[in-house]
CSV table of C-alpha atoms in Angstrom, one decimal:
chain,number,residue,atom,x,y,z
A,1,UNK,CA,104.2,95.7,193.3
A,2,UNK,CA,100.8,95.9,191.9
A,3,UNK,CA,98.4,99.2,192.2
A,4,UNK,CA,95.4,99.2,194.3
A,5,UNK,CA,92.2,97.5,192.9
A,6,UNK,CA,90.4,100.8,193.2
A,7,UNK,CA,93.2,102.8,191.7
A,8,UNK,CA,92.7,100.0,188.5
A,9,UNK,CA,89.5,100.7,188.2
A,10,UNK,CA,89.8,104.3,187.9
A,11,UNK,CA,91.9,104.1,185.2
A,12,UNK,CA,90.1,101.5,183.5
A,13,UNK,CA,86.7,103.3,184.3
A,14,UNK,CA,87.3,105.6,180.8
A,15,UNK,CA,88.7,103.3,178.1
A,16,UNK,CA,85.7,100.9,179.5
A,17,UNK,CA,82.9,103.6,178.8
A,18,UNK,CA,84.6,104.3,175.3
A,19,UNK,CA,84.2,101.0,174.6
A,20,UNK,CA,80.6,100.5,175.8
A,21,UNK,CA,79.4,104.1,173.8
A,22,UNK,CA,81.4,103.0,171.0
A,23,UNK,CA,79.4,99.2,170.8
A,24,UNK,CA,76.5,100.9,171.4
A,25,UNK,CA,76.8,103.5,168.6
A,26,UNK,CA,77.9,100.8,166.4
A,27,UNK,CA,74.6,98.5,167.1
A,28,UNK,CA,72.5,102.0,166.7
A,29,UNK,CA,73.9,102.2,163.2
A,30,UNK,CA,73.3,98.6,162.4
A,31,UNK,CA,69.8,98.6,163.4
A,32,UNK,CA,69.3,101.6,161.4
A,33,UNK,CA,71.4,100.5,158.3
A,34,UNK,CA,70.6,96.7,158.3
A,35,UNK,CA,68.1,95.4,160.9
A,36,UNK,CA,65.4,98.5,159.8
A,37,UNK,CA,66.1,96.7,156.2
A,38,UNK,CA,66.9,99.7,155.0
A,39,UNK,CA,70.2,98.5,153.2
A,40,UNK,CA,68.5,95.4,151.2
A,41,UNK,CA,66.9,97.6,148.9
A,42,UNK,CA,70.5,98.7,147.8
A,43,UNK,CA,72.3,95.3,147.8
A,44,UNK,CA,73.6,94.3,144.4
A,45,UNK,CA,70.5,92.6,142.9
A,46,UNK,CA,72.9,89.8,141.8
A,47,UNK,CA,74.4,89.3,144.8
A,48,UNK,CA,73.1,86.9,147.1
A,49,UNK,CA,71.1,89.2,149.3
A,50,UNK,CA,70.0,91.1,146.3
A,51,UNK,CA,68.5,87.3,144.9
A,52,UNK,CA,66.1,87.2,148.0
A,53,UNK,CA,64.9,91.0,147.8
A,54,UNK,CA,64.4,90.6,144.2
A,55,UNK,CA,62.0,87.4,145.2
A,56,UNK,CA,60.4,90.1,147.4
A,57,UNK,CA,60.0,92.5,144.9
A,58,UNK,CA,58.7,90.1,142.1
A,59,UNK,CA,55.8,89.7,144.5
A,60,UNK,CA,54.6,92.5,145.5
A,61,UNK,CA,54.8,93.8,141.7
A,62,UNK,CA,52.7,90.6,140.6
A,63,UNK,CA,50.5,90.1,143.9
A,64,UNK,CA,46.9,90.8,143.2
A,65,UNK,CA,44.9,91.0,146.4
A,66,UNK,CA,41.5,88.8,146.1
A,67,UNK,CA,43.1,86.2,143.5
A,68,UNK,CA,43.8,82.5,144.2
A,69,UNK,CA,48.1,83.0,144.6
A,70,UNK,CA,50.5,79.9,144.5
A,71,UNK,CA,54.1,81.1,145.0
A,72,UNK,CA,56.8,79.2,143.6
A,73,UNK,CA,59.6,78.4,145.6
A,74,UNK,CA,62.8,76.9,145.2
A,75,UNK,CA,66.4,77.4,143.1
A,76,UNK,CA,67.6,78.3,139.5
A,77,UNK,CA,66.6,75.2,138.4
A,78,UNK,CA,62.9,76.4,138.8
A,79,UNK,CA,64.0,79.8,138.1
A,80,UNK,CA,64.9,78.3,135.0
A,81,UNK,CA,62.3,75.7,134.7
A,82,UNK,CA,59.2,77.3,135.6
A,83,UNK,CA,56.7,79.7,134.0
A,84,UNK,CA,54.1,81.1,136.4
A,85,UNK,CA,51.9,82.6,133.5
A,86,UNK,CA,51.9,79.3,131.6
A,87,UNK,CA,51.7,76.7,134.6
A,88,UNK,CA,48.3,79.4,135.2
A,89,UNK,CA,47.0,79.6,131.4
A,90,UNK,CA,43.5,79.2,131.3
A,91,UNK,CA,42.5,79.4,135.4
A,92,UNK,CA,42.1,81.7,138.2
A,93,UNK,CA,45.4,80.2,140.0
A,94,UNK,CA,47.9,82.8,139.9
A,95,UNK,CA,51.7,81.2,139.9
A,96,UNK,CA,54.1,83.5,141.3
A,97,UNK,CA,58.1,82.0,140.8
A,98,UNK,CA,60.0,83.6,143.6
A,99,UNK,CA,63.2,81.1,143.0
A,100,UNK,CA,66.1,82.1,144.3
A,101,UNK,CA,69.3,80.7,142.5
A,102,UNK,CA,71.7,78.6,145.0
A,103,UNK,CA,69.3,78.4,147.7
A,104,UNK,CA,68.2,75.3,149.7
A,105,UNK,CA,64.8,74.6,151.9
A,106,UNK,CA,66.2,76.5,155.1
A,107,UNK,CA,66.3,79.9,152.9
A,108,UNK,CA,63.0,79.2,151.3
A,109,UNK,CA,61.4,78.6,155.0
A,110,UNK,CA,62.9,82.0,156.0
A,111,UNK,CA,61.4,83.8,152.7
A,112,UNK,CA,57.7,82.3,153.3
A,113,UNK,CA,58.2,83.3,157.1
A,114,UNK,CA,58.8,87.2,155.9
A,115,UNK,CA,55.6,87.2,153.6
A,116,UNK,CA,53.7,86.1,156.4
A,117,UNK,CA,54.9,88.5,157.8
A,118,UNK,CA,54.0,91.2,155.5
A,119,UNK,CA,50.7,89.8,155.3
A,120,UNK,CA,50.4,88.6,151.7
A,121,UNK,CA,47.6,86.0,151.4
A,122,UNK,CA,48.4,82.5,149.6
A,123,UNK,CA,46.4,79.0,148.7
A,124,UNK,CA,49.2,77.1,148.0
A,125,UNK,CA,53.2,77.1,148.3
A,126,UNK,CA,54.6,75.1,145.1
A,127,UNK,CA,58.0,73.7,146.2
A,128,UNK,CA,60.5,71.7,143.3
A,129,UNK,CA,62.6,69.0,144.2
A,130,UNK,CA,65.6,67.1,142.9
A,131,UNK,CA,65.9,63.7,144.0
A,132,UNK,CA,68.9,62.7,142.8
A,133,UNK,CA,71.7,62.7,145.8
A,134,UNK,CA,73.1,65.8,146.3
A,135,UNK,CA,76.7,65.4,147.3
A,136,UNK,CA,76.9,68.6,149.3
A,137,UNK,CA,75.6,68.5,153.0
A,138,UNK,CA,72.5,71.1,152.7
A,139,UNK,CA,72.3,72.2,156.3
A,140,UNK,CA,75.7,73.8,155.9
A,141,UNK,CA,75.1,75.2,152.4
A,142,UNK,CA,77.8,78.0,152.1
A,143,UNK,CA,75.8,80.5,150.5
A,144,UNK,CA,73.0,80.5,153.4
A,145,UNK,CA,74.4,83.2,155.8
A,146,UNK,CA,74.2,85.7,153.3
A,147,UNK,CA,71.1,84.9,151.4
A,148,UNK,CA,69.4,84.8,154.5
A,149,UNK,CA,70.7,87.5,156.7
A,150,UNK,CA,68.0,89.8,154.7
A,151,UNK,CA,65.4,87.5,156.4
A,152,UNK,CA,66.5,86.9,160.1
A,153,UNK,CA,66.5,88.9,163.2
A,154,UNK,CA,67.6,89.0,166.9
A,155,UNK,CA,64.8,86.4,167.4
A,156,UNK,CA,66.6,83.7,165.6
A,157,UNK,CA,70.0,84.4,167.3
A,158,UNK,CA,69.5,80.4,168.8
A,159,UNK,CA,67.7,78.7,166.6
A,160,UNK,CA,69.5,79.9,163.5
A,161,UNK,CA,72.8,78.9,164.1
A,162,UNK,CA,72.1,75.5,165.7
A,163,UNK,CA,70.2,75.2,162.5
A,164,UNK,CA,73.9,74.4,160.6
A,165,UNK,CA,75.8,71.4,161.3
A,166,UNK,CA,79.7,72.8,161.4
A,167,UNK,CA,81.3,75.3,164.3
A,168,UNK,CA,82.5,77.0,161.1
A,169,UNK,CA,79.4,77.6,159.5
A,170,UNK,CA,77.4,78.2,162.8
A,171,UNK,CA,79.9,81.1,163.8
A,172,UNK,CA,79.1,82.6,160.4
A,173,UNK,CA,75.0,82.0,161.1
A,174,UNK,CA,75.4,83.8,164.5
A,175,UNK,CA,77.4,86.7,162.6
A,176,UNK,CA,74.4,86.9,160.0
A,177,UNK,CA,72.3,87.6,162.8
A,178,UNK,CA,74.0,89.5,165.1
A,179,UNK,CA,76.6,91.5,162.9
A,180,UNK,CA,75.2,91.5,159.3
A,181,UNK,CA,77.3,94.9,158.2
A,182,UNK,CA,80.1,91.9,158.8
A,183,UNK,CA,78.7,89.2,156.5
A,184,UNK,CA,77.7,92.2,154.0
A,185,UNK,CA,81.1,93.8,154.2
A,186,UNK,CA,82.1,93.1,150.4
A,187,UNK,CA,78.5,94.1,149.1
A,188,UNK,CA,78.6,97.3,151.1
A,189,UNK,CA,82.4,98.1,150.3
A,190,UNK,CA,81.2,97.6,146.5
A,191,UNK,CA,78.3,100.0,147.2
A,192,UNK,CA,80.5,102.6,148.7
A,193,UNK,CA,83.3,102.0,146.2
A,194,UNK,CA,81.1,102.7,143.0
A,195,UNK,CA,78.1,104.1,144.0
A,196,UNK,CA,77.3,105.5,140.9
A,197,UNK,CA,77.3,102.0,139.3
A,198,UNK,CA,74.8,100.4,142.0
A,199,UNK,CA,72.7,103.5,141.3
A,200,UNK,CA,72.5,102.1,137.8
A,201,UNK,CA,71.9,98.6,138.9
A,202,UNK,CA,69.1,99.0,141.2
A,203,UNK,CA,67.2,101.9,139.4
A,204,UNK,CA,68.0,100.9,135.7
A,205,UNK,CA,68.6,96.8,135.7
A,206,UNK,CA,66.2,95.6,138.7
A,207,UNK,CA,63.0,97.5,137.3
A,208,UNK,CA,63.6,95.6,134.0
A,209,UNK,CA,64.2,92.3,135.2
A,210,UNK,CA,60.8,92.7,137.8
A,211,UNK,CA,58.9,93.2,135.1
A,212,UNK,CA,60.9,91.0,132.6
A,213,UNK,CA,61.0,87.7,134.4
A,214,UNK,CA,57.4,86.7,134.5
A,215,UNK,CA,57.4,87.1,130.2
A,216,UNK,CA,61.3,85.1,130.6
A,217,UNK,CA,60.8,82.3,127.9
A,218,UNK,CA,63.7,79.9,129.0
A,219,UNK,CA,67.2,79.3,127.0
A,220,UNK,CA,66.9,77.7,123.3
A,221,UNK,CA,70.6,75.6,123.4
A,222,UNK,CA,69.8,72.2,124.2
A,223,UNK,CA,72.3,69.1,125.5
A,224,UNK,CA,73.6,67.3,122.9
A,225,UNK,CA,72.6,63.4,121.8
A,226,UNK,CA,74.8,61.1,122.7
A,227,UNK,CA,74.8,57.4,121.7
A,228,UNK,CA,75.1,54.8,125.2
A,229,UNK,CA,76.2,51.7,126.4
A,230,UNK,CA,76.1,50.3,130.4
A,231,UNK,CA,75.5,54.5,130.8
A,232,UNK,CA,78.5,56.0,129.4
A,233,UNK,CA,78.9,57.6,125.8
A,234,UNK,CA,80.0,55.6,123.2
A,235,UNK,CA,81.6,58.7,120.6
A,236,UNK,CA,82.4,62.2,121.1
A,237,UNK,CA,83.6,62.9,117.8
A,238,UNK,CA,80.1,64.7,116.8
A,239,UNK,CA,79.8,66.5,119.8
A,240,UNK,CA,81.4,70.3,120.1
A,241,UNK,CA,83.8,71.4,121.9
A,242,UNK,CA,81.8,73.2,124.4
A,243,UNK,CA,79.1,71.0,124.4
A,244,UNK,CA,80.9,67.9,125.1
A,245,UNK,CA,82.2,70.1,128.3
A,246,UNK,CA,79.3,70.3,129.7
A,247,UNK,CA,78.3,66.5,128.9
A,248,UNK,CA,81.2,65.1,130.6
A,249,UNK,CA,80.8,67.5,133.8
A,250,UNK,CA,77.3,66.5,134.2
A,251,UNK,CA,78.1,62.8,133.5
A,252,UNK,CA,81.5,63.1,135.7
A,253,UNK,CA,79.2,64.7,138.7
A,254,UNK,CA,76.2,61.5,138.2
A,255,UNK,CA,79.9,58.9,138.6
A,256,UNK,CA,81.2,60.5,141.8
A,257,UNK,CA,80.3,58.4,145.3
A,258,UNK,CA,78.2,60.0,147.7
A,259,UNK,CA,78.9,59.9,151.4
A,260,UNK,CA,75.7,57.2,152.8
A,261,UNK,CA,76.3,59.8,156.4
A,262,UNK,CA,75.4,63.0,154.0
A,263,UNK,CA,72.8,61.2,151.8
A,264,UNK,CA,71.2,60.5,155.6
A,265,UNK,CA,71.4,64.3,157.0
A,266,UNK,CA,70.5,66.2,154.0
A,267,UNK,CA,67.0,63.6,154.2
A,268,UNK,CA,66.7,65.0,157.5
A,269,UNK,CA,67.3,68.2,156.8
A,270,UNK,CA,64.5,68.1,154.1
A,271,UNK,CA,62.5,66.6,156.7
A,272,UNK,CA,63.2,69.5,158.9
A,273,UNK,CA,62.2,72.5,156.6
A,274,UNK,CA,59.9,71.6,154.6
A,275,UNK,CA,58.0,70.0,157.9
A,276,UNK,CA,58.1,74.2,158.8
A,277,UNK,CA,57.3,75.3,155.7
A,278,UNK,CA,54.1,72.9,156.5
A,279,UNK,CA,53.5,73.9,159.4
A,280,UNK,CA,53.6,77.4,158.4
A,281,UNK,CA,52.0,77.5,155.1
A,282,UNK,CA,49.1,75.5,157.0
A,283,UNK,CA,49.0,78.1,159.5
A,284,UNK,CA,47.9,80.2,156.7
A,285,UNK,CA,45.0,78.1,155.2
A,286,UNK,CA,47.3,77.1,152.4
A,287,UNK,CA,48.9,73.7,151.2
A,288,UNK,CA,52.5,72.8,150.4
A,289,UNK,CA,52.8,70.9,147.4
A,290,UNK,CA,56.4,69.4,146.2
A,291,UNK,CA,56.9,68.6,142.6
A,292,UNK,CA,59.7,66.7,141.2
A,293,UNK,CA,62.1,68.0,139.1
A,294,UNK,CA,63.7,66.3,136.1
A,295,UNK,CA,66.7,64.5,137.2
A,296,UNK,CA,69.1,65.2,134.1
A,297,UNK,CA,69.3,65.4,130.4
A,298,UNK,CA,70.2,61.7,129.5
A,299,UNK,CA,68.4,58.6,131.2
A,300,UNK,CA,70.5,56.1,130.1
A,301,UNK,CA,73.4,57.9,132.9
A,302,UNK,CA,70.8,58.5,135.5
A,303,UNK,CA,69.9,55.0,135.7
A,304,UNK,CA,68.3,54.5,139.5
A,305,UNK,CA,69.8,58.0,141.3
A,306,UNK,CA,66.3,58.6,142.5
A,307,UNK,CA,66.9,58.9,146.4
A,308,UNK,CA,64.8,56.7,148.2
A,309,UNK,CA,65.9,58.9,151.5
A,310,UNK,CA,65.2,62.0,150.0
A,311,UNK,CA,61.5,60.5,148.6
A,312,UNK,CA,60.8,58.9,152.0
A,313,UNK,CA,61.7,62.5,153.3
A,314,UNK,CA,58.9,64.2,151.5
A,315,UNK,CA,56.5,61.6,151.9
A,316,UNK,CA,56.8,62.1,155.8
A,317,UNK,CA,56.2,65.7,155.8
A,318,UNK,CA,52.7,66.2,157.4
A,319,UNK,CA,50.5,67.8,155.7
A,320,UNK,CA,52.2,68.3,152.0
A,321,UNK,CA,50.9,67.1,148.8
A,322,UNK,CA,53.8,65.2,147.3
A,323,UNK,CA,53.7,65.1,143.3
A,324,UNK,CA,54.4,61.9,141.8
A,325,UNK,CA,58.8,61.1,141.9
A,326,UNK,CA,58.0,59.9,138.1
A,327,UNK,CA,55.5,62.8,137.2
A,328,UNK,CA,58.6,64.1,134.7
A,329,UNK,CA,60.5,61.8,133.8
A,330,UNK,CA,59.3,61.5,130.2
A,331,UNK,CA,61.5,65.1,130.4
A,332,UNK,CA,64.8,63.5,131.2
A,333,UNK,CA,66.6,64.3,127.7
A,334,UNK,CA,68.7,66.3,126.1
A,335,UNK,CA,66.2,68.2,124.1
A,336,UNK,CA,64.7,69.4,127.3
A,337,UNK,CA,68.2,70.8,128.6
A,338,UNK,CA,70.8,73.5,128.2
A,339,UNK,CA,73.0,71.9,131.0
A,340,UNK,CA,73.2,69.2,132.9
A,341,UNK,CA,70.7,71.0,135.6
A,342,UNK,CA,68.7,72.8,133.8
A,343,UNK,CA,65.4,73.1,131.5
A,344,UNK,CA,65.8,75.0,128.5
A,345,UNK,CA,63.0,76.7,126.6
A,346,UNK,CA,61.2,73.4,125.7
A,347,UNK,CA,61.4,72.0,129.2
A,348,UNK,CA,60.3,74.9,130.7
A,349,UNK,CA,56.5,74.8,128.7
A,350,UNK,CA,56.1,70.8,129.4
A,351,UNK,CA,57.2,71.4,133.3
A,352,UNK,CA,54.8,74.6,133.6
A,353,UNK,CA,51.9,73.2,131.9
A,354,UNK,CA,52.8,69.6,133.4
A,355,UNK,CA,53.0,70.9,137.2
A,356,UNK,CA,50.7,73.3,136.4
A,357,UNK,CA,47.5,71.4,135.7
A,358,UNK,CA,48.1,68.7,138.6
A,359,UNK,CA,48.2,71.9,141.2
A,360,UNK,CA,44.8,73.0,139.9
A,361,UNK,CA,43.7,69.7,139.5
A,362,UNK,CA,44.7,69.1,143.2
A,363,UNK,CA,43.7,72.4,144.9
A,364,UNK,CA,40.3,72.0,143.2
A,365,UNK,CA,40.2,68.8,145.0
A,366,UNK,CA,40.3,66.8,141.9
A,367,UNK,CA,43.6,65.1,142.4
């Protein structure tokens, strides 16, 4: 026979308050550790949290209160592609690149939320764009959770996760914002494992690349020429070894079928963020302006992957200034690249001074 309810409750009356202290001395930590932001400035700077803290830091070591500021928002391909000092040569437009590598709209909404939030003043929020079709579906990029987690709060615990498209990927959202010592876990272990080394990391490296980025030149290697016919490469035999790699893996990536349902969601998902990075950046006085980025290194392969989708998609965002899709096209060689993504040293100056002068042009209300 069972034992009396209140005899089950007595006994379960101690375990139950151990738990309860126990939660609540484990949310106490958090708060202090994580939520206080306490533990981003010792996150690996190349890790993924440490990416968004160093976008952090890069402004507020090159904001100057009282100038004209355009920050720079986007992945490593404008990480790579862009030069604030040269896209600002020769005008009172400051151009601040706060790029963080693998991240997609929904992160960059989140970083322009927390410097509103720290009160830095901006006229314009530069934005680059791919638009060739991305075979990935955006709204549950893997790498989100943890880029963001330095960025969202208790307040987002709805809108966050419903923000991803997978239960998967949403239970991982929810973590970021309600446990983040769990979606940190390997970056903290790492810290406490060799803290000696993170020491060096954060007080040695992350000075030097602050201050080393802005002066960053871009990479000299460059794609190599390949002959074409009907887009496909007609000999190999002069090509290297590694370079040929990377040629067929770009090329290989341009071939494979997209999915028309995840063309579709990742318009709408562009729709979706940079409509609140709009909204937000209006909300500040300030514009958002979308530039296109160079599609690839060899035309004759690209052919017409411009996304009419994604182009609609930033046309229907109130508010922002779209750049014209053709704008660099001129740039769509090898002798701009060092991958099949990226703009080497040469890109980079025709992209900054390009993008550059149609920003000024445009906030000076000449455009």
């Amino acid at each position: 026979m069972f034992d009396r309810s209140d005899r089950i409750r007595a006994r379960l009356r101690a375990p139950l308050l151990l738990a309860g202290v126990v939660a609540l001395l484990w949310f106490a930590v958090e708060s202090l550790v994580y939520r206080s932001g306490a533990y981003y400035t010792l996150a690996a700077p190349e890790s993924n949290a440490g990416a968004v803290v160093n976008a952090l830091l890069m402004l507020e070591g090159q904001y100057r209160p009282g100038v004209r500021t355009v920050l720079v928002l986007g992945d490593s391909r404008v990480a790579e592609g862009f030069s604030g000092p040269l896209a600002g040569a020769g005008s009172e437009l400051a151009f601040i690149n706060m790029a963080v590598p693998g991240s997609t709209p929904r992160t960059w909404y989140y970083l322009l939320r927390e410097i509103e939030r720290r009160g830095y003043r901006f006229e314009a929020v530069l934005v680059g764009m791919l638009y060739r079709p991305v075979g990935s579906l955006l709204s549950d990029w893997p790498l989100a959770p943890s880029q963001d987690a330095a960025l969202i709060g208790v307040s987002d615990v709805f809108a966050y996760p419903a923000s991803y498209a997978g239960p998967a990927m949403r239970t991982r959202a929810r973590q970021a914002v309600l446990f983040p010592a769990l979606t940190l876990r390997n970056d903290t272990l790492d810290l406490l494992q060799s803290p000696r080394q993170r020491w060096r990391q954060l007080y040695e490296f992350r000075p030097g690349f602050i201050s080393y980025v802005p002066l960053y030149p871009g990479r000299e290697q460059r794609m190599p020429q390949l002959p074409f016919s009907d887009g496909k490469a007609l000999d190999w035999s002069a090509v290297g070894a590694a370079e040929r790699a990377l040629a067929q893996t770009h090329l290989a990536e341009l071939a494979a079928p997209i999915d028309p349902a995840i063309r579709a969601a990742n318009a709408r998902y562009l729709t979706q963020w940079l409509g609140a990075m709009a909204e937000l950046a209006a909300r500040n006085d300030a514009r958002l302006i979308v530039f296109p980025l160079p599609r690839g290194p060899y035309q004759e392969a690209l052919g017409a992957t411009v996304d009419p989708s994604l182009v609609q998609a930033v046309a229907s965002v109130a508010g922002a200034i779209a750049l014209p899709v053709d704008l660099l096209q001129s740039l769509e060689q090898p002798a701009y690249f060092f991958d099949g993504l990226h703009a080497n040293r040469s890109g980079r100056e025709q992209i900054s001074a390009v993008v550059g002068a149609r920003v000024r042009a445009a906030l000076d209300g000449r455009d």
